[in-house]
Amino acid sequence: MRLKKQITLAMALTMALASAYRAYAEMHGAITGSYYNHDDDIDSYNFTFTRLRLKLDVNDFMGENVSLRLRGSTRSVGGNDYNSTIPNNRIDTVKLTINKIFSIIDVQIGRQTMRDIPGARVDGAQLRVNLGKNFGVGTFGGAAPDPYDDSFNRAYSTTGVYGFYRSLLNGLSFGYVTSRFNNAEDLSYFGGSGYATASPELRFYGALRMDHNVDEDSYDLTNLFLSANFRPNRKAKFNFSYNEYRAVKRYQSMEYDLNFELQKTMRLSADFRVTNSARIYGRVDSRTRESDGASAMLLLLGIKQTELFDRFFYHISVRSINYFTADIMQFQTALGVETDDNLTAEVSAIYITNKQQDTPIEMNQWVMGASVDWVSESRLFVSGKIEWSNESYVDVESVYVAKEADEFGSMTYFLMMGYYF
């Protein structure tokens, strides 16, 4: 009942805004409401959430060079909360943009994420100067969203500068950010990203972040990501990526310890269209960690067929995972139908075995699911899913000691509905 009231009120407010600005503004977005319920044999694992999200973009807002952008959500909790630090009300983005001041200056005011420096956010202002058609510089500053609960908190502040070059085929941005907590350095880093097009078939992307180590007054690599996409023809595509990463430390506000060891991941994926409606795909993931040199490996192979008897589709996949101390096998199959009135329905089954290395601990799990998605011509949409899981243990003395049983089940319900405008 509470979710229904929230959706009704939010839709009424959104429609009122749309009517008020329709005369001189271009307005679009979406409003969604969702319900999630998870019932477990162990009461402490029961969760119920309702969430309302609003996405709003208004162009030509009080002038052709002024726009408004809003992303936010509100949540209510019933029963247990899997993370009590998550705020019930969140504003992800709320910013007012004024473009082309003196033809070259753009100003953004409010809560925003920096496009040109990965991970940077500010509750303040950003000023960007476009020095040419494809390049420019910028700076930003103000308070910062609380990194632990996303609230507005004056104890946190952030400043930064950046430069960028962007064209249709190539681009590069790079900058420096300093965040402070109670006027002391909490986190500082260099960060940037870039993309390049070698040919219509081959494209590259990369991102880099190096954080200031306050204790040693040096800079540590905290994230490096490199990716290459190759599509030799319309039937085949390949992707290779390499990633190095470690946890980020906040030197003033963090009250707990983290494992800061470096981990490295390589991934190779391939996708082949064998017919107009069938494709085979595969993936290989390899991961190593710095502390003990241990490695993990994932192998995936799958096939997906669509337009079977015009409207049916199926999906079959197998995963083999050697995750440091566990050997996992996963078998998945799904069958669905797509109708002419934008309705998609699917049933699925997953069987999983999990064997802990060098121990007798072993788990077997069945996961059965059914889902439906529908989008109307009037821009209303509904998405729902039901999932049942049953897990059994060969040895009760398992890593999941809180379960205190050798077999248990769970049921999950999810419903989302909304409206695009």
mmCIF file of C-alpha atoms in Angstrom, residues 67 88 99 157 167 178 185 187 195 217 226 237 260 313 336 416:
data_model
loop_
_atom_site.group_PDB
_atom_site.id
_atom_site.type_symbol
_atom_site.label_atom_id
_atom_site.label_comp_id
_atom_site.label_asym_id
_atom_site.label_seq_id
_atom_site.Cartn_x
_atom_site.Cartn_y
_atom_site.Cartn_z
ATOM 1 C CA SER A 67 19.114 22.337 -18.428
ATOM 2 C CA ASN A 88 16.608 5.388 2.755
ATOM 3 C CA ASN A 99 25.957 26.288 -21.242
ATOM 4 C CA SER A 157 34.972 18.683 0.785
ATOM 5 C CA SER A 167 36.031 13.520 -30.846
ATOM 6 C CA THR A 178 41.686 16.134 -3.486
ATOM 7 C CA GLU A 185 43.577 15.298 3.472
ATOM 8 C CA LEU A 187 42.027 11.082 -0.292
ATOM 9 C CA TYR A 195 39.371 5.773 -26.075
ATOM 10 C CA ASP A 217 54.169 10.445 0.492
ATOM 11 C CA LEU A 226 42.631 -1.669 -20.572
ATOM 12 C CA LYS A 237 33.137 -10.088 -32.006
ATOM 13 C CA PHE A 260 45.114 -3.357 0.154
ATOM 14 C CA PHE A 313 13.970 -18.476 -27.394
ATOM 15 C CA GLY A 336 11.121 -17.953 -23.029
ATOM 16 C CA MET A 416 8.958 -3.160 -10.710
#
